[in-house]
Amino acid sequence: MTRGEQIMLELLGLGKNPAELYRAVLANPGLTVEELVDTLRWPADQVRSALDECVRLSLIRPSWEPPGTLRPVPPDVGLQALLARQEADILERQRQMTNVRVEVSRLVHEYAATQRASHRIETEHIEGIDEIRSRIEELSHSCRDSLLAFHPGGGQSASSRAAGRPLSETLQSRGVVMHTIYLDSIYNDPDSVDYARWLVRSGNHVRTTAALPSRMLIFDREQAVVPIDPDDSRAGALVFRSAGILANLCELFDHVWDKAVPLSGGNRPRQPAEENELTSQEGAVLRLLGEGLTDEVVARRLGVSVRTGRRITADLMGRLGAKSRFQAGMRAVESGWLGGDDDPAEGMEGDGHDGAGPLDESSRGHL
């Protein structure tokens, strides 16, 4: 028997000894067991063991005439039956492996979903303006008691105000009270001031401050939405649910709220009583410049144009008789214009808040 034939028969489930015995019976039909012992020159036990295997596989059967002799089942019947049996076993194994693969895939999916759910408990990453807008709407509709908001960027666009009114009315109907902080530069836009006053008439609270660190929404002091990148709204937003992060964000809001002033009844924020006293906006400019921030960043933090920011800076330097920004800061401290209790909301650029900044105009106008 060649090596190829042996491998073929082994693949059919036929061992070496049964295969040789089967070939011997095929070559000499009608042999007895004793004659097989002489032909193969095997011990009788070895012959009987191989014969039993061939009978079990339906390759050899006893002959009825003459009795005691053995007859082979033709290969086209016996071996084809073995081949069909092996194929059936392979198909069954494949079916089992398919089921196993489905179960493995299910477990992998469940594990990944559990990991994602676990991650979302603490931090959720939202991409795209539409997704941010949708998520803010969902959080607003589930809000129960309070909504705290930083609104940097100065005046609010007409589309923002239009989108904000119905949502604000819905919150008011459920007894949710909003505490909103705008920039003092909102007074440069009468329509935005009218909208802020409408919020107050609706039972909400509005204050203004000179500078804000970022756009921020805090729902029921349990979930907070902040942008990822102050300069790229396409970078998305983060929803925080971690108790530690929420505690810090709420403390930041409360600190800024305490220092902010209620919405003025006039068309400009409260002015200083003394001639040499700084306005809140001027104080913010000095502090921000003292941190080394650029004119562009200072203007964005105040919600004014770069040209306006530079005009305020030039006016301050003139009043202080300073030839440089550094000298202006020194003279402001010497004159008592700047105290030591800086507002942390005016020093947040690059301080570990992931650069959170204003959301895109289309997503920030809901509230």
PDB file of N, CA and C in Angstrom, residues 213-290:
ATOM      1  N   PRO A 213     -14.553  81.448  30.795  1.00  0.00           N
ATOM      2  CA  PRO A 213     -13.562  80.475  30.337  1.00  0.00           C
ATOM      3  C   PRO A 213     -13.999  79.669  29.133  1.00  0.00           C
ATOM      4  N   SER A 214     -15.292  79.336  29.054  1.00  0.00           N
ATOM      5  CA  SER A 214     -15.747  78.457  27.979  1.00  0.00           C
ATOM      6  C   SER A 214     -17.258  78.402  27.986  1.00  0.00           C
ATOM      7  N   ARG A 215     -17.774  77.864  26.921  1.00  0.00           N
ATOM      8  CA  ARG A 215     -19.188  77.507  26.865  1.00  0.00           C
ATOM      9  C   ARG A 215     -19.392  76.306  27.781  1.00  0.00           C
ATOM     10  N   MET A 216     -20.440  76.317  28.617  1.00  0.00           N
ATOM     11  CA  MET A 216     -20.679  75.194  29.530  1.00  0.00           C
ATOM     12  C   MET A 216     -22.149  75.135  29.898  1.00  0.00           C
ATOM     13  N   LEU A 217     -22.696  73.943  29.939  1.00  0.00           N
ATOM     14  CA  LEU A 217     -24.066  73.687  30.384  1.00  0.00           C
ATOM     15  C   LEU A 217     -24.017  72.613  31.455  1.00  0.00           C
ATOM     16  N   ILE A 218     -24.684  72.868  32.582  1.00  0.00           N
ATOM     17  CA  ILE A 218     -24.736  71.885  33.669  1.00  0.00           C
ATOM     18  C   ILE A 218     -26.206  71.597  33.975  1.00  0.00           C
ATOM     19  N   PHE A 219     -26.605  70.354  33.807  1.00  0.00           N
ATOM     20  CA  PHE A 219     -28.000  69.952  33.990  1.00  0.00           C
ATOM     21  C   PHE A 219     -28.173  69.294  35.360  1.00  0.00           C
ATOM     22  N   ASP A 220     -28.990  69.914  36.201  1.00  0.00           N
ATOM     23  CA  ASP A 220     -29.310  69.373  37.535  1.00  0.00           C
ATOM     24  C   ASP A 220     -28.050  69.099  38.362  1.00  0.00           C
ATOM     25  N   ARG A 221     -26.964  69.764  38.024  1.00  0.00           N
ATOM     26  CA  ARG A 221     -25.677  69.550  38.688  1.00  0.00           C
ATOM     27  C   ARG A 221     -25.243  68.081  38.641  1.00  0.00           C
ATOM     28  N   GLU A 222     -25.737  67.360  37.633  1.00  0.00           N
ATOM     29  CA  GLU A 222     -25.435  65.936  37.485  1.00  0.00           C
ATOM     30  C   GLU A 222     -24.737  65.610  36.172  1.00  0.00           C
ATOM     31  N   GLN A 223     -24.966  66.431  35.149  1.00  0.00           N
ATOM     32  CA  GLN A 223     -24.340  66.210  33.853  1.00  0.00           C
ATOM     33  C   GLN A 223     -23.921  67.563  33.284  1.00  0.00           C
ATOM     34  N   ALA A 224     -22.737  67.590  32.688  1.00  0.00           N
ATOM     35  CA  ALA A 224     -22.216  68.841  32.138  1.00  0.00           C
ATOM     36  C   ALA A 224     -21.766  68.618  30.706  1.00  0.00           C
ATOM     37  N   VAL A 225     -22.030  69.603  29.854  1.00  0.00           N
ATOM     38  CA  VAL A 225     -21.600  69.564  28.462  1.00  0.00           C
ATOM     39  C   VAL A 225     -20.608  70.704  28.237  1.00  0.00           C
ATOM     40  N   VAL A 226     -19.426  70.351  27.773  1.00  0.00           N
ATOM     41  CA  VAL A 226     -18.414  71.362  27.438  1.00  0.00           C
ATOM     42  C   VAL A 226     -17.804  71.003  26.096  1.00  0.00           C
ATOM     43  N   PRO A 227     -17.380  72.001  25.317  1.00  0.00           N
ATOM     44  CA  PRO A 227     -16.716  71.711  24.054  1.00  0.00           C
ATOM     45  C   PRO A 227     -15.306  71.198  24.269  1.00  0.00           C
ATOM     46  N   ILE A 228     -14.791  70.487  23.294  1.00  0.00           N
ATOM     47  CA  ILE A 228     -13.443  69.935  23.403  1.00  0.00           C
ATOM     48  C   ILE A 228     -12.384  70.971  23.059  1.00  0.00           C
ATOM     49  N   ASP A 229     -12.607  71.689  21.958  1.00  0.00           N
ATOM     50  CA  ASP A 229     -11.597  72.631  21.464  1.00  0.00           C
ATOM     51  C   ASP A 229     -12.237  74.003  21.305  1.00  0.00           C
ATOM     52  N   PRO A 230     -11.690  75.040  21.937  1.00  0.00           N
ATOM     53  CA  PRO A 230     -12.290  76.381  21.844  1.00  0.00           C
ATOM     54  C   PRO A 230     -12.217  76.958  20.439  1.00  0.00           C
ATOM     55  N   ASP A 231     -11.299  76.474  19.630  1.00  0.00           N
ATOM     56  CA  ASP A 231     -11.093  77.045  18.302  1.00  0.00           C
ATOM     57  C   ASP A 231     -11.642  76.184  17.179  1.00  0.00           C
ATOM     58  N   ASP A 232     -12.158  75.006  17.495  1.00  0.00           N
ATOM     59  CA  ASP A 232     -12.632  74.103  16.448  1.00  0.00           C
ATOM     60  C   ASP A 232     -13.886  73.389  16.936  1.00  0.00           C
ATOM     61  N   SER A 233     -15.039  73.929  16.564  1.00  0.00           N
ATOM     62  CA  SER A 233     -16.294  73.333  17.015  1.00  0.00           C
ATOM     63  C   SER A 233     -16.499  71.943  16.450  1.00  0.00           C
ATOM     64  N   ARG A 234     -15.810  71.636  15.325  1.00  0.00           N
ATOM     65  CA  ARG A 234     -15.966  70.309  14.728  1.00  0.00           C
ATOM     66  C   ARG A 234     -15.320  69.226  15.583  1.00  0.00           C
ATOM     67  N   ALA A 235     -14.490  69.632  16.540  1.00  0.00           N
ATOM     68  CA  ALA A 235     -13.851  68.642  17.408  1.00  0.00           C
ATOM     69  C   ALA A 235     -14.858  67.975  18.323  1.00  0.00           C
ATOM     70  N   GLY A 236     -16.056  68.557  18.470  1.00  0.00           N
ATOM     71  CA  GLY A 236     -17.097  67.920  19.257  1.00  0.00           C
ATOM     72  C   GLY A 236     -17.184  68.444  20.675  1.00  0.00           C
ATOM     73  N   ALA A 237     -17.902  67.701  21.498  1.00  0.00           N
ATOM     74  CA  ALA A 237     -18.134  68.101  22.884  1.00  0.00           C
ATOM     75  C   ALA A 237     -18.034  66.875  23.777  1.00  0.00           C
ATOM     76  N   LEU A 238     -17.906  67.125  25.075  1.00  0.00           N
ATOM     77  CA  LEU A 238     -17.851  66.071  26.078  1.00  0.00           C
ATOM     78  C   LEU A 238     -19.008  66.237  27.052  1.00  0.00           C
ATOM     79  N   VAL A 239     -19.623  65.108  27.399  1.00  0.00           N
ATOM     80  CA  VAL A 239     -20.637  65.095  28.459  1.00  0.00           C
ATOM     81  C   VAL A 239     -20.015  64.412  29.666  1.00  0.00           C
ATOM     82  N   PHE A 240     -19.899  65.153  30.755  1.00  0.00           N
ATOM     83  CA  PHE A 240     -19.297  64.623  31.983  1.00  0.00           C
ATOM     84  C   PHE A 240     -20.388  64.217  32.967  1.00  0.00           C
ATOM     85  N   ARG A 241     -20.204  63.047  33.585  1.00  0.00           N
ATOM     86  CA  ARG A 241     -21.109  62.597  34.642  1.00  0.00           C
ATOM     87  C   ARG A 241     -20.356  62.230  35.917  1.00  0.00           C
ATOM     88  N   SER A 242     -19.041  62.286  35.866  1.00  0.00           N
ATOM     89  CA  SER A 242     -18.234  61.952  37.028  1.00  0.00           C
ATOM     90  C   SER A 242     -18.508  62.932  38.158  1.00  0.00           C
ATOM     91  N   ALA A 243     -18.726  62.395  39.355  1.00  0.00           N
ATOM     92  CA  ALA A 243     -19.036  63.243  40.502  1.00  0.00           C
ATOM     93  C   ALA A 243     -17.911  64.221  40.791  1.00  0.00           C
ATOM     94  N   GLY A 244     -16.665  63.759  40.648  1.00  0.00           N
ATOM     95  CA  GLY A 244     -15.534  64.636  40.924  1.00  0.00           C
ATOM     96  C   GLY A 244     -15.460  65.786  39.948  1.00  0.00           C
ATOM     97  N   ILE A 245     -15.600  65.494  38.658  1.00  0.00           N
ATOM     98  CA  ILE A 245     -15.549  66.549  37.647  1.00  0.00           C
ATOM     99  C   ILE A 245     -16.726  67.493  37.815  1.00  0.00           C
ATOM    100  N   LEU A 246     -17.919  66.934  38.062  1.00  0.00           N
ATOM    101  CA  LEU A 246     -19.104  67.776  38.236  1.00  0.00           C
ATOM    102  C   LEU A 246     -18.951  68.714  39.424  1.00  0.00           C
ATOM    103  N   ALA A 247     -18.367  68.218  40.508  1.00  0.00           N
ATOM    104  CA  ALA A 247     -18.179  69.063  41.685  1.00  0.00           C
ATOM    105  C   ALA A 247     -17.304  70.263  41.347  1.00  0.00           C
ATOM    106  N   ASN A 248     -16.230  70.038  40.582  1.00  0.00           N
ATOM    107  CA  ASN A 248     -15.337  71.128  40.211  1.00  0.00           C
ATOM    108  C   ASN A 248     -16.001  72.101  39.251  1.00  0.00           C
ATOM    109  N   LEU A 249     -16.740  71.594  38.278  1.00  0.00           N
ATOM    110  CA  LEU A 249     -17.413  72.473  37.329  1.00  0.00           C
ATOM    111  C   LEU A 249     -18.491  73.306  38.013  1.00  0.00           C
ATOM    112  N   CYS A 250     -19.224  72.688  38.931  1.00  0.00           N
ATOM    113  CA  CYS A 250     -20.249  73.430  39.664  1.00  0.00           C
ATOM    114  C   CYS A 250     -19.614  74.496  40.566  1.00  0.00           C
ATOM    115  N   GLU A 251     -18.496  74.157  41.173  1.00  0.00           N
ATOM    116  CA  GLU A 251     -17.804  75.139  42.017  1.00  0.00           C
ATOM    117  C   GLU A 251     -17.320  76.309  41.165  1.00  0.00           C
ATOM    118  N   LEU A 252     -16.813  76.009  39.973  1.00  0.00           N
ATOM    119  CA  LEU A 252     -16.397  77.076  39.070  1.00  0.00           C
ATOM    120  C   LEU A 252     -17.585  77.973  38.719  1.00  0.00           C
ATOM    121  N   PHE A 253     -18.701  77.366  38.374  1.00  0.00           N
ATOM    122  CA  PHE A 253     -19.875  78.167  38.017  1.00  0.00           C
ATOM    123  C   PHE A 253     -20.302  79.039  39.195  1.00  0.00           C
ATOM    124  N   ASP A 254     -20.376  78.457  40.379  1.00  0.00           N
ATOM    125  CA  ASP A 254     -20.820  79.223  41.557  1.00  0.00           C
ATOM    126  C   ASP A 254     -19.884  80.393  41.829  1.00  0.00           C
ATOM    127  N   HIS A 255     -18.592  80.183  41.655  1.00  0.00           N
ATOM    128  CA  HIS A 255     -17.619  81.255  41.906  1.00  0.00           C
ATOM    129  C   HIS A 255     -17.823  82.394  40.908  1.00  0.00           C
ATOM    130  N   VAL A 256     -17.980  82.052  39.622  1.00  0.00           N
ATOM    131  CA  VAL A 256     -18.193  83.081  38.617  1.00  0.00           C
ATOM    132  C   VAL A 256     -19.531  83.767  38.839  1.00  0.00           C
ATOM    133  N   TRP A 257     -20.546  83.005  39.214  1.00  0.00           N
ATOM    134  CA  TRP A 257     -21.880  83.575  39.463  1.00  0.00           C
ATOM    135  C   TRP A 257     -21.828  84.597  40.596  1.00  0.00           C
ATOM    136  N   ASP A 258     -21.112  84.278  41.660  1.00  0.00           N
ATOM    137  CA  ASP A 258     -21.027  85.195  42.801  1.00  0.00           C
ATOM    138  C   ASP A 258     -20.364  86.511  42.415  1.00  0.00           C
ATOM    139  N   LYS A 259     -19.415  86.490  41.492  1.00  0.00           N
ATOM    140  CA  LYS A 259     -18.703  87.698  41.091  1.00  0.00           C
ATOM    141  C   LYS A 259     -19.396  88.431  39.952  1.00  0.00           C
ATOM    142  N   ALA A 260     -20.276  87.749  39.227  1.00  0.00           N
ATOM    143  CA  ALA A 260     -20.996  88.392  38.131  1.00  0.00           C
ATOM    144  C   ALA A 260     -22.052  89.338  38.700  1.00  0.00           C
ATOM    145  N   VAL A 261     -22.547  90.245  37.846  1.00  0.00           N
ATOM    146  CA  VAL A 261     -23.548  91.231  38.295  1.00  0.00           C
ATOM    147  C   VAL A 261     -24.872  90.957  37.602  1.00  0.00           C
ATOM    148  N   PRO A 262     -25.992  91.210  38.279  1.00  0.00           N
ATOM    149  CA  PRO A 262     -27.301  90.996  37.655  1.00  0.00           C
ATOM    150  C   PRO A 262     -27.445  91.817  36.383  1.00  0.00           C
ATOM    151  N   LEU A 263     -28.261  91.323  35.482  1.00  0.00           N
ATOM    152  CA  LEU A 263     -28.505  92.016  34.220  1.00  0.00           C
ATOM    153  C   LEU A 263     -28.979  93.432  34.492  1.00  0.00           C
ATOM    154  N   SER A 264     -28.312  94.391  33.852  1.00  0.00           N
ATOM    155  CA  SER A 264     -28.638  95.792  34.076  1.00  0.00           C
ATOM    156  C   SER A 264     -29.960  96.160  33.432  1.00  0.00           C
ATOM    157  N   GLY A 265     -30.613  97.142  34.048  1.00  0.00           N
ATOM    158  CA  GLY A 265     -31.860  97.619  33.460  1.00  0.00           C
ATOM    159  C   GLY A 265     -31.615  98.553  32.298  1.00  0.00           C
ATOM    160  N   GLY A 266     -30.372  99.039  32.156  1.00  0.00           N
ATOM    161  CA  GLY A 266     -30.048  99.950  31.068  1.00  0.00           C
ATOM    162  C   GLY A 266     -29.435  99.221  29.895  1.00  0.00           C
ATOM    163  N   ASN A 267     -28.759  99.968  29.071  1.00  0.00           N
ATOM    164  CA  ASN A 267     -28.160  99.399  27.870  1.00  0.00           C
ATOM    165  C   ASN A 267     -26.653  99.238  27.993  1.00  0.00           C
ATOM    166  N   ARG A 268     -26.149  99.253  29.227  1.00  0.00           N
ATOM    167  CA  ARG A 268     -24.720  99.047  29.450  1.00  0.00           C
ATOM    168  C   ARG A 268     -24.538  98.474  30.838  1.00  0.00           C
ATOM    169  N   PRO A 269     -23.475  97.729  31.093  1.00  0.00           N
ATOM    170  CA  PRO A 269     -23.271  97.152  32.419  1.00  0.00           C
ATOM    171  C   PRO A 269     -22.971  98.239  33.442  1.00  0.00           C
ATOM    172  N   ARG A 270     -23.042  97.863  34.707  1.00  0.00           N
ATOM    173  CA  ARG A 270     -22.783  98.806  35.788  1.00  0.00           C
ATOM    174  C   ARG A 270     -21.386  99.391  35.642  1.00  0.00           C
ATOM    175  N   GLN A 271     -21.293 100.726  35.730  1.00  0.00           N
ATOM    176  CA  GLN A 271     -20.027 101.428  35.577  1.00  0.00           C
ATOM    177  C   GLN A 271     -19.401 101.700  36.941  1.00  0.00           C
ATOM    178  N   PRO A 272     -18.073 101.836  36.999  1.00  0.00           N
ATOM    179  CA  PRO A 272     -17.412 102.102  38.279  1.00  0.00           C
ATOM    180  C   PRO A 272     -17.798 103.471  38.836  1.00  0.00           C
ATOM    181  N   ALA A 273     -17.859 103.544  40.162  1.00  0.00           N
ATOM    182  CA  ALA A 273     -18.250 104.803  40.809  1.00  0.00           C
ATOM    183  C   ALA A 273     -17.117 105.816  40.782  1.00  0.00           C
ATOM    184  N   GLU A 274     -15.890 105.370  40.910  1.00  0.00           N
ATOM    185  CA  GLU A 274     -14.742 106.262  40.940  1.00  0.00           C
ATOM    186  C   GLU A 274     -14.113 106.369  39.549  1.00  0.00           C
ATOM    187  N   GLU A 275     -13.535 107.525  39.280  1.00  0.00           N
ATOM    188  CA  GLU A 275     -12.970 107.774  37.961  1.00  0.00           C
ATOM    189  C   GLU A 275     -11.835 106.814  37.636  1.00  0.00           C
ATOM    190  N   ASN A 276     -10.998 106.518  38.625  1.00  0.00           N
ATOM    191  CA  ASN A 276      -9.851 105.652  38.396  1.00  0.00           C
ATOM    192  C   ASN A 276     -10.158 104.164  38.609  1.00  0.00           C
ATOM    193  N   GLU A 277     -11.410 103.870  38.928  1.00  0.00           N
ATOM    194  CA  GLU A 277     -11.789 102.460  39.120  1.00  0.00           C
ATOM    195  C   GLU A 277     -11.990 101.806  37.762  1.00  0.00           C
ATOM    196  N   LEU A 278     -11.574 100.549  37.651  1.00  0.00           N
ATOM    197  CA  LEU A 278     -11.709  99.813  36.397  1.00  0.00           C
ATOM    198  C   LEU A 278     -13.108  99.253  36.225  1.00  0.00           C
ATOM    199  N   THR A 279     -13.561  99.204  34.987  1.00  0.00           N
ATOM    200  CA  THR A 279     -14.751  98.413  34.698  1.00  0.00           C
ATOM    201  C   THR A 279     -14.360  96.939  34.781  1.00  0.00           C
ATOM    202  N   SER A 280     -15.345  96.081  34.910  1.00  0.00           N
ATOM    203  CA  SER A 280     -15.036  94.639  34.980  1.00  0.00           C
ATOM    204  C   SER A 280     -14.347  94.178  33.705  1.00  0.00           C
ATOM    205  N   GLN A 281     -14.733  94.755  32.568  1.00  0.00           N
ATOM    206  CA  GLN A 281     -14.124  94.372  31.304  1.00  0.00           C
ATOM    207  C   GLN A 281     -12.667  94.811  31.247  1.00  0.00           C
ATOM    208  N   GLU A 282     -12.388  96.032  31.739  1.00  0.00           N
ATOM    209  CA  GLU A 282     -11.011  96.515  31.752  1.00  0.00           C
ATOM    210  C   GLU A 282     -10.146  95.686  32.695  1.00  0.00           C
ATOM    211  N   GLY A 283     -10.698  95.333  33.854  1.00  0.00           N
ATOM    212  CA  GLY A 283      -9.952  94.487  34.780  1.00  0.00           C
ATOM    213  C   GLY A 283      -9.642  93.135  34.176  1.00  0.00           C
ATOM    214  N   ALA A 284     -10.617  92.597  33.432  1.00  0.00           N
ATOM    215  CA  ALA A 284     -10.397  91.307  32.784  1.00  0.00           C
ATOM    216  C   ALA A 284      -9.304  91.404  31.733  1.00  0.00           C
ATOM    217  N   VAL A 285      -9.287  92.503  30.981  1.00  0.00           N
ATOM    218  CA  VAL A 285      -8.251  92.678  29.959  1.00  0.00           C
ATOM    219  C   VAL A 285      -6.871  92.698  30.605  1.00  0.00           C
ATOM    220  N   LEU A 286      -6.720  93.441  31.701  1.00  0.00           N
ATOM    221  CA  LEU A 286      -5.425  93.502  32.367  1.00  0.00           C
ATOM    222  C   LEU A 286      -4.991  92.132  32.875  1.00  0.00           C
ATOM    223  N   ARG A 287      -5.916  91.397  33.454  1.00  0.00           N
ATOM    224  CA  ARG A 287      -5.563  90.076  33.977  1.00  0.00           C
ATOM    225  C   ARG A 287      -5.175  89.125  32.841  1.00  0.00           C
ATOM    226  N   LEU A 288      -5.954  89.151  31.751  1.00  0.00           N
ATOM    227  CA  LEU A 288      -5.675  88.250  30.632  1.00  0.00           C
ATOM    228  C   LEU A 288      -4.362  88.605  29.952  1.00  0.00           C
ATOM    229  N   LEU A 289      -4.092  89.898  29.798  1.00  0.00           N
ATOM    230  CA  LEU A 289      -2.822  90.307  29.219  1.00  0.00           C
ATOM    231  C   LEU A 289      -1.668  89.917  30.125  1.00  0.00           C
ATOM    232  N   GLY A 290      -1.905  90.001  31.436  1.00  0.00           N
ATOM    233  CA  GLY A 290      -0.878  89.618  32.382  1.00  0.00           C
ATOM    234  C   GLY A 290      -0.534  88.146  32.299  1.00  0.00           C
TER     235      GLY A 290
END
